[in-house]
mmCIF file of C-alpha atoms in Angstrom:
data_model
loop_
_atom_site.group_PDB
_atom_site.id
_atom_site.type_symbol
_atom_site.label_atom_id
_atom_site.label_comp_id
_atom_site.label_asym_id
_atom_site.label_seq_id
_atom_site.Cartn_x
_atom_site.Cartn_y
_atom_site.Cartn_z
ATOM 1 C CA MET M 1 -79.880 -110.325 167.450
ATOM 2 C CA SER M 2 -79.232 -106.615 167.901
ATOM 3 C CA ALA M 3 -76.086 -105.405 169.609
ATOM 4 C CA LEU M 4 -77.721 -101.999 170.144
ATOM 5 C CA GLU M 5 -81.387 -101.075 170.436
ATOM 6 C CA LEU M 6 -82.484 -97.487 171.018
ATOM 7 C CA GLN M 7 -86.125 -96.626 171.636
ATOM 8 C CA ASN M 8 -87.135 -92.951 171.845
ATOM 9 C CA LEU M 9 -83.799 -92.196 173.550
ATOM 10 C CA THR M 10 -83.830 -88.584 174.727
ATOM 11 C CA LYS M 11 -81.466 -86.417 176.748
ATOM 12 C CA TYR M 12 -81.937 -82.816 177.843
ATOM 13 C CA TYR M 13 -79.389 -80.814 179.787
ATOM 14 C CA GLY M 14 -81.780 -78.595 181.696
ATOM 15 C CA GLU M 15 -83.717 -76.924 178.895
ATOM 16 C CA ASP M 16 -80.997 -77.574 176.311
ATOM 17 C CA LEU M 17 -81.532 -80.447 173.888
ATOM 18 C CA GLY M 18 -78.880 -83.129 173.653
ATOM 19 C CA ILE M 19 -80.788 -85.728 171.629
ATOM 20 C CA GLU M 20 -84.496 -86.406 171.190
ATOM 21 C CA GLY M 21 -86.446 -89.470 170.132
ATOM 22 C CA LEU M 22 -83.605 -91.590 168.761
ATOM 23 C CA THR M 23 -84.914 -94.979 167.636
ATOM 24 C CA PHE M 24 -82.749 -97.425 165.703
ATOM 25 C CA ASP M 25 -80.910 -100.707 166.122
ATOM 26 C CA VAL M 26 -77.498 -102.072 165.161
ATOM 27 C CA ALA M 27 -77.106 -105.764 164.345
ATOM 28 C CA GLU M 28 -74.395 -107.962 165.816
ATOM 29 C CA GLY M 29 -71.351 -108.010 163.533
ATOM 30 C CA GLU M 30 -72.316 -104.739 161.831
ATOM 31 C CA THR M 31 -70.170 -101.656 161.347
ATOM 32 C CA PHE M 32 -72.677 -98.819 161.620
ATOM 33 C CA GLY M 33 -71.890 -95.244 160.619
ATOM 34 C CA PHE M 34 -73.027 -92.511 162.997
ATOM 35 C CA LEU M 35 -72.882 -89.142 161.256
ATOM 36 C CA GLY M 36 -73.723 -85.550 161.973
ATOM 37 C CA PRO M 37 -72.189 -82.085 162.269
ATOM 38 C CA ASN M 38 -70.532 -80.976 165.485
ATOM 39 C CA GLY M 39 -73.148 -80.628 168.209
ATOM 40 C CA ALA M 40 -75.586 -83.028 166.526
ATOM 41 C CA GLY M 41 -75.686 -85.329 169.562
ATOM 42 C CA LYS M 42 -73.299 -88.141 168.604
ATOM 43 C CA THR M 43 -71.127 -87.909 171.732
ATOM 44 C CA THR M 44 -74.187 -87.570 173.979
ATOM 45 C CA THR M 45 -75.589 -90.773 172.465
ATOM 46 C CA MET M 46 -72.363 -92.684 173.053
ATOM 47 C CA ARG M 47 -72.142 -91.502 176.655
ATOM 48 C CA LEU M 48 -75.738 -92.613 177.227
ATOM 49 C CA LEU M 49 -75.002 -96.051 175.781
ATOM 50 C CA LEU M 50 -72.065 -96.398 178.165
ATOM 51 C CA GLY M 51 -74.195 -95.457 181.167
ATOM 52 C CA LEU M 52 -72.017 -92.422 181.890
ATOM 53 C CA ILE M 53 -75.064 -90.133 181.831
ATOM 54 C CA TRP M 54 -78.775 -90.879 182.265
ATOM 55 C CA PRO M 55 -81.504 -90.391 179.666
ATOM 56 C CA THR M 56 -84.328 -87.940 180.244
ATOM 57 C CA ARG M 57 -86.660 -90.534 178.754
ATOM 58 C CA GLY M 58 -86.557 -93.512 176.442
ATOM 59 C CA THR M 59 -84.589 -96.735 176.701
ATOM 60 C CA ALA M 60 -81.590 -98.480 175.186
ATOM 61 C CA THR M 61 -80.046 -101.920 175.439
ATOM 62 C CA VAL M 62 -76.396 -102.741 174.815
ATOM 63 C CA LEU M 63 -75.564 -106.376 174.045
ATOM 64 C CA GLY M 64 -78.919 -107.370 175.499
ATOM 65 C CA ARG M 65 -78.541 -105.430 178.758
ATOM 66 C CA ASN M 66 -80.178 -102.193 179.828
ATOM 67 C CA ILE M 67 -77.819 -99.223 179.841
ATOM 68 C CA ALA M 68 -78.713 -98.735 183.520
ATOM 69 C CA ASP M 69 -76.643 -101.858 184.288
ATOM 70 C CA GLY M 70 -73.498 -99.744 183.955
ATOM 71 C CA PRO M 71 -70.248 -101.640 184.738
ATOM 72 C CA PRO M 72 -71.314 -105.074 183.389
ATOM 73 C CA VAL M 73 -72.126 -103.367 180.089
ATOM 74 C CA ARG M 74 -68.880 -101.382 179.930
ATOM 75 C CA GLU M 75 -66.777 -104.533 180.485
ATOM 76 C CA ARG M 76 -67.845 -105.743 177.032
ATOM 77 C CA VAL M 77 -67.482 -102.391 175.278
ATOM 78 C CA GLY M 78 -64.467 -100.581 173.853
ATOM 79 C CA TYR M 79 -64.768 -96.788 173.765
ATOM 80 C CA LEU M 80 -62.631 -94.220 171.999
ATOM 81 C CA PRO M 81 -63.881 -90.687 172.746
ATOM 82 C CA GLY M 82 -63.487 -87.855 170.278
ATOM 83 C CA THR M 83 -61.522 -85.843 172.833
ATOM 84 C CA LEU M 84 -58.926 -88.210 174.254
ATOM 85 C CA ARG M 85 -57.822 -87.414 177.798
ATOM 86 C CA LEU M 86 -54.672 -89.281 178.812
ATOM 87 C CA TYR M 87 -52.580 -89.507 181.972
ATOM 88 C CA GLU M 88 -49.605 -87.424 180.892
ATOM 89 C CA ASN M 89 -47.184 -88.715 183.556
ATOM 90 C CA LEU M 90 -47.624 -92.388 182.586
ATOM 91 C CA THR M 91 -45.867 -94.314 179.855
ATOM 92 C CA GLY M 92 -48.010 -95.850 177.165
ATOM 93 C CA GLN M 93 -47.472 -99.277 178.722
ATOM 94 C CA GLU M 94 -48.490 -98.058 182.180
ATOM 95 C CA PHE M 95 -51.603 -96.427 180.744
ATOM 96 C CA LEU M 96 -52.722 -99.611 178.981
ATOM 97 C CA ASN M 97 -51.904 -101.773 182.001
ATOM 98 C CA LEU M 98 -54.109 -99.482 184.103
ATOM 99 C CA PHE M 99 -57.058 -99.978 181.764
ATOM 100 C CA ALA M 100 -56.465 -103.731 181.686
ATOM 101 C CA ARG M 101 -56.664 -103.835 185.496
ATOM 102 C CA LEU M 102 -59.819 -101.721 185.511
ATOM 103 C CA ARG M 103 -61.394 -104.212 183.113
ATOM 104 C CA GLN M 104 -60.012 -107.134 185.108
ATOM 105 C CA ARG M 105 -58.631 -108.642 181.917
ATOM 106 C CA ASP M 106 -55.245 -110.011 180.883
ATOM 107 C CA CYS M 107 -54.591 -107.961 177.761
ATOM 108 C CA ALA M 108 -50.797 -108.396 177.565
ATOM 109 C CA LYS M 109 -50.845 -110.417 174.351
ATOM 110 C CA GLN M 110 -53.187 -108.042 172.528
ATOM 111 C CA ILE M 111 -51.359 -104.956 173.807
ATOM 112 C CA LYS M 112 -48.110 -106.297 172.378
ATOM 113 C CA ALA M 113 -49.691 -107.271 169.061
ATOM 114 C CA LEU M 114 -51.586 -104.004 168.553
ATOM 115 C CA SER M 115 -48.721 -101.716 169.595
ATOM 116 C CA SER M 116 -46.443 -103.557 167.157
ATOM 117 C CA ARG M 117 -49.062 -103.371 164.436
ATOM 118 C CA PHE M 118 -49.409 -99.603 164.827
ATOM 119 C CA ASP M 119 -45.671 -99.040 165.409
ATOM 120 C CA LEU M 120 -46.300 -97.531 168.845
ATOM 121 C CA ASP M 121 -43.456 -97.214 171.366
ATOM 122 C CA LEU M 122 -45.081 -97.925 174.736
ATOM 123 C CA SER M 123 -41.953 -97.077 176.730
ATOM 124 C CA ARG M 124 -42.366 -93.354 176.050
ATOM 125 C CA HIS M 125 -44.251 -91.071 178.416
ATOM 126 C CA ILE M 126 -47.565 -89.825 177.115
ATOM 127 C CA HIS M 127 -46.532 -86.178 177.431
ATOM 128 C CA ASP M 128 -43.822 -86.885 174.823
ATOM 129 C CA LEU M 129 -46.174 -88.440 172.273
ATOM 130 C CA SER M 130 -47.314 -86.726 169.076
ATOM 131 C CA LYS M 131 -51.024 -86.312 168.305
ATOM 132 C CA GLY M 132 -50.899 -89.300 165.980
ATOM 133 C CA ASN M 133 -49.240 -91.553 168.555
ATOM 134 C CA ARG M 134 -51.710 -90.445 171.223
ATOM 135 C CA GLN M 135 -54.518 -91.470 168.897
ATOM 136 C CA LYS M 136 -52.839 -94.828 168.282
ATOM 137 C CA LEU M 137 -52.716 -95.327 172.051
ATOM 138 C CA GLY M 138 -56.440 -94.607 172.224
ATOM 139 C CA VAL M 139 -57.146 -97.132 169.470
ATOM 140 C CA VAL M 140 -55.104 -99.827 171.237
ATOM 141 C CA GLN M 141 -56.945 -99.065 174.499
ATOM 142 C CA ALA M 142 -60.318 -99.503 172.786
ATOM 143 C CA PHE M 143 -59.493 -102.782 171.010
ATOM 144 C CA MET M 144 -57.073 -104.518 173.400
ATOM 145 C CA HIS M 145 -59.663 -106.509 175.390
ATOM 146 C CA GLU M 146 -61.386 -107.755 172.216
ATOM 147 C CA PRO M 147 -64.743 -106.208 173.134
ATOM 148 C CA ASP M 148 -68.047 -107.333 171.662
ATOM 149 C CA LEU M 149 -68.991 -103.724 170.885
ATOM 150 C CA LEU M 150 -66.868 -100.695 170.025
ATOM 151 C CA LEU M 151 -68.055 -97.081 170.200
ATOM 152 C CA LEU M 152 -65.549 -95.056 168.194
ATOM 153 C CA ASP M 153 -65.719 -91.265 167.957
ATOM 154 C CA GLU M 154 -63.430 -89.939 165.190
ATOM 155 C CA PRO M 155 -61.043 -92.916 165.554
ATOM 156 C CA THR M 156 -58.632 -91.961 162.752
ATOM 157 C CA SER M 157 -58.230 -88.300 163.713
ATOM 158 C CA GLY M 158 -54.532 -87.444 163.460
ATOM 159 C CA LEU M 159 -53.537 -90.765 161.884
ATOM 160 C CA ASP M 160 -51.555 -90.828 158.640
ATOM 161 C CA PRO M 161 -52.974 -92.665 155.592
ATOM 162 C CA LEU M 162 -50.950 -95.851 156.153
ATOM 163 C CA VAL M 163 -52.155 -96.124 159.745
ATOM 164 C CA GLN M 164 -55.723 -95.383 158.629
ATOM 165 C CA ARG M 165 -55.478 -98.317 156.244
ATOM 166 C CA GLU M 166 -54.252 -100.561 159.069
ATOM 167 C CA PHE M 167 -57.134 -99.348 161.226
ATOM 168 C CA ALA M 168 -59.613 -100.238 158.467
ATOM 169 C CA GLU M 169 -58.184 -103.757 158.364
ATOM 170 C CA LEU M 170 -58.546 -104.038 162.153
ATOM 171 C CA VAL M 171 -62.213 -103.044 161.836
ATOM 172 C CA ARG M 172 -62.797 -105.772 159.241
ATOM 173 C CA GLU M 173 -61.107 -108.353 161.458
ATOM 174 C CA THR M 174 -63.280 -107.275 164.390
ATOM 175 C CA THR M 175 -66.547 -107.732 162.504
ATOM 176 C CA ALA M 176 -65.278 -111.041 161.079
ATOM 177 C CA ARG M 177 -65.038 -112.409 164.636
ATOM 178 C CA GLY M 178 -68.561 -111.151 165.374
ATOM 179 C CA GLY M 179 -67.761 -107.771 166.901
ATOM 180 C CA THR M 180 -69.975 -104.725 166.352
ATOM 181 C CA LEU M 181 -68.861 -101.136 165.763
ATOM 182 C CA LEU M 182 -70.645 -97.797 166.039
ATOM 183 C CA LEU M 183 -68.367 -95.475 164.084
ATOM 184 C CA SER M 184 -68.598 -91.692 164.110
ATOM 185 C CA SER M 185 -66.362 -89.930 161.616
ATOM 186 C CA HIS M 186 -66.081 -86.778 159.524
ATOM 187 C CA VAL M 187 -64.013 -88.734 156.974
ATOM 188 C CA MET M 188 -66.833 -89.726 154.649
ATOM 189 C CA SER M 189 -64.627 -91.899 152.449
ATOM 190 C CA GLU M 190 -63.811 -93.944 155.545
ATOM 191 C CA VAL M 191 -67.489 -94.321 156.467
ATOM 192 C CA GLU M 192 -68.353 -95.302 152.900
ATOM 193 C CA LEU M 193 -65.560 -97.900 152.871
ATOM 194 C CA LEU M 194 -66.257 -99.501 156.250
ATOM 195 C CA THR M 195 -70.002 -99.300 156.869
ATOM 196 C CA ASP M 196 -73.144 -100.721 155.274
ATOM 197 C CA ARG M 197 -75.692 -98.544 157.077
ATOM 198 C CA VAL M 198 -75.580 -95.064 158.522
ATOM 199 C CA ALA M 199 -77.640 -92.929 160.861
ATOM 200 C CA ILE M 200 -77.514 -89.190 160.269
ATOM 201 C CA LEU M 201 -78.224 -86.789 163.134
ATOM 202 C CA ASN M 202 -78.836 -83.067 162.997
ATOM 203 C CA LEU M 203 -79.625 -80.784 165.925
ATOM 204 C CA GLY M 204 -80.121 -83.775 168.222
ATOM 205 C CA ARG M 205 -82.697 -85.509 166.045
ATOM 206 C CA LEU M 206 -82.499 -88.448 163.665
ATOM 207 C CA VAL M 207 -82.612 -87.486 160.002
ATOM 208 C CA LEU M 208 -82.512 -91.022 158.614
ATOM 209 C CA VAL M 209 -81.189 -94.555 159.011
ATOM 210 C CA GLU M 210 -80.402 -96.164 155.690
ATOM 211 C CA HIS M 211 -78.097 -98.475 153.757
ATOM 212 C CA ILE M 212 -75.446 -96.461 151.936
ATOM 213 C CA SER M 213 -76.376 -98.100 148.623
ATOM 214 C CA GLU M 214 -80.021 -97.004 149.045
ATOM 215 C CA LEU M 215 -78.974 -93.534 150.128
ATOM 216 C CA LYS M 216 -76.830 -93.108 147.027
ATOM 217 C CA ALA M 217 -79.502 -94.584 144.753
ATOM 218 C CA ARG M 218 -82.054 -91.903 145.637
ATOM 219 C CA ALA M 219 -79.552 -89.042 145.874
ATOM 220 C CA VAL M 220 -79.428 -86.464 143.098
ATOM 221 C CA ARG M 221 -76.712 -87.342 140.590
ATOM 222 C CA THR M 222 -75.712 -86.026 137.184
ATOM 223 C CA VAL M 223 -76.163 -88.033 133.984
ATOM 224 C CA GLU M 224 -74.251 -86.702 130.989
ATOM 225 C CA LEU M 225 -75.620 -87.575 127.533
ATOM 226 C CA GLU M 226 -74.147 -87.012 124.082
ATOM 227 C CA PHE M 227 -76.239 -87.237 120.892
ATOM 228 C CA PRO M 228 -75.366 -87.066 117.167
ATOM 229 C CA ALA M 229 -77.195 -83.714 117.004
ATOM 230 C CA PRO M 230 -79.050 -81.391 119.400
ATOM 231 C CA VAL M 231 -82.297 -82.890 120.764
ATOM 232 C CA ASP M 232 -85.455 -81.403 122.245
ATOM 233 C CA SER M 233 -84.741 -81.089 125.991
ATOM 234 C CA SER M 234 -88.411 -80.640 126.972
ATOM 235 C CA LYS M 235 -89.051 -84.385 126.602
ATOM 236 C CA PHE M 236 -86.333 -85.043 129.171
ATOM 237 C CA GLU M 237 -87.494 -82.273 131.511
ATOM 238 C CA ASN M 238 -90.927 -83.930 131.760
ATOM 239 C CA LEU M 239 -89.535 -87.210 133.111
ATOM 240 C CA GLN M 240 -90.479 -87.885 136.732
ATOM 241 C CA SER M 241 -86.922 -88.666 137.859
ATOM 242 C CA VAL M 242 -85.320 -85.642 136.198
ATOM 243 C CA ARG M 243 -84.886 -82.555 138.359
ATOM 244 C CA GLU M 244 -82.993 -80.258 135.990
ATOM 245 C CA VAL M 245 -81.739 -80.276 132.396
ATOM 246 C CA THR M 246 -79.042 -78.151 130.796
ATOM 247 C CA THR M 247 -77.877 -78.439 127.186
ATOM 248 C CA HIS M 248 -74.865 -77.345 125.171
ATOM 249 C CA ARG M 249 -75.023 -78.183 121.474
ATOM 250 C CA ASN M 250 -75.408 -81.966 121.265
ATOM 251 C CA ARG M 251 -74.648 -82.562 124.955
ATOM 252 C CA MET M 252 -77.175 -82.727 127.765
ATOM 253 C CA MET M 253 -76.685 -82.770 131.542
ATOM 254 C CA CYS M 254 -79.567 -84.179 133.588
ATOM 255 C CA LYS M 255 -79.890 -83.982 137.368
ATOM 256 C CA VAL M 256 -81.581 -87.251 138.331
ATOM 257 C CA SER M 257 -83.082 -88.587 141.554
ATOM 258 C CA GLY M 258 -84.191 -92.212 141.697
ATOM 259 C CA SER M 259 -84.210 -94.656 138.791
ATOM 260 C CA GLU M 260 -82.470 -93.702 135.542
ATOM 261 C CA ASN M 261 -84.430 -96.240 133.464
ATOM 262 C CA GLU M 262 -86.902 -93.783 131.895
ATOM 263 C CA LEU M 263 -84.117 -91.358 131.094
ATOM 264 C CA LEU M 264 -81.968 -94.032 129.456
ATOM 265 C CA ARG M 265 -84.884 -95.378 127.377
ATOM 266 C CA LEU M 266 -85.613 -91.893 126.053
ATOM 267 C CA ALA M 267 -81.924 -91.313 125.407
ATOM 268 C CA VAL M 268 -81.711 -94.565 123.389
ATOM 269 C CA ASP M 269 -84.809 -93.521 121.405
ATOM 270 C CA ASN M 270 -82.876 -90.366 120.485
ATOM 271 C CA ASN M 271 -79.784 -92.308 119.372
ATOM 272 C CA VAL M 272 -77.618 -91.437 122.347
ATOM 273 C CA GLN M 273 -73.905 -91.983 121.653
ATOM 274 C CA MET M 274 -72.472 -91.633 125.158
ATOM 275 C CA VAL M 275 -73.794 -91.915 128.715
ATOM 276 C CA ILE M 276 -71.751 -90.983 131.793
ATOM 277 C CA THR M 277 -73.253 -91.097 135.289
ATOM 278 C CA HIS M 278 -71.519 -88.965 137.917
ATOM 279 C CA GLU M 279 -72.333 -90.609 141.253
ATOM 280 C CA PRO M 280 -72.387 -88.347 144.327
ATOM 281 C CA ASP M 281 -70.093 -89.349 147.155
ATOM 282 C CA LEU M 282 -71.336 -89.730 150.706
ATOM 283 C CA ASN M 283 -70.004 -86.311 151.673
ATOM 284 C CA GLU M 284 -72.164 -84.589 149.034
ATOM 285 C CA ILE M 285 -75.225 -86.546 150.148
ATOM 286 C CA PHE M 286 -74.597 -85.754 153.810
ATOM 287 C CA LEU M 287 -74.128 -82.028 153.184
ATOM 288 C CA GLY M 288 -77.260 -81.951 151.039
ATOM 289 C CA LEU M 289 -79.391 -83.577 153.745
ATOM 290 C CA ILE M 290 -78.099 -81.255 156.452
ATOM 291 C CA SER M 291 -78.313 -78.049 154.394
ATOM 292 C CA THR M 292 -81.912 -78.713 153.326
ATOM 293 C CA GLY M 293 -82.999 -79.179 156.926
ATOM 294 C CA ALA M 294 -83.986 -82.799 156.401
ATOM 295 C CA ALA M 295 -84.221 -83.254 160.169
#
């Protein structure tokens, strides 16, 4: 069953495009990466899924319910916005208690456990908290009622590496109990670590939805070859998967997209002595897709 289903979801603000034609689904228990540059439409999509704004056209279901259902949907969702607005005059404890009452849930046990886990002093007023501690408070708020679905917009912004690691463990625990996460982040290493599939948006439109392993497999990467003596590079340039070849003495650098099998067979035929594949990271792939106007 899908936790999220979007079908041609579109939002215009007057004549200005928010998102257009978004169609994808997220399975229950999946951590799904939601990527795009600033202004791509990620926040608009999350607000639509929460029923905070209305689509211009298209439909979406959240945990089997239409987004028009509003409050019953939000009761089962945890949301951490990218821009966190807090009640400055409240203590952290008062802030979390307020959200627990709004959700009509007894969250005392989880509040205590999560605040201890993230070393968060809830007795302090919010106006005295650092950026990192404010973000911790937002994370606790999103997770404390053990929601079935979490919409997280830049959840580790301002968190130090140790806290980011603890957050990653919390995400794994959430999916292990059957929870689903839609995770937007500019920290590509985090997305690569936590998610199996990603959607990439650009200028309000969907560029692709793909498993990270498949995305990396067809991305351009560099294969470095070393031979006993210089070899004829033209044979390598004619291979279907090879985009570019450069040579220096008995070394060859091949830019490859897709399968490396043909390249490796030819390299073996030429008595290759060393093969090193330089895999692109998700950040390089993302920037390449956006810069080439893949949308």
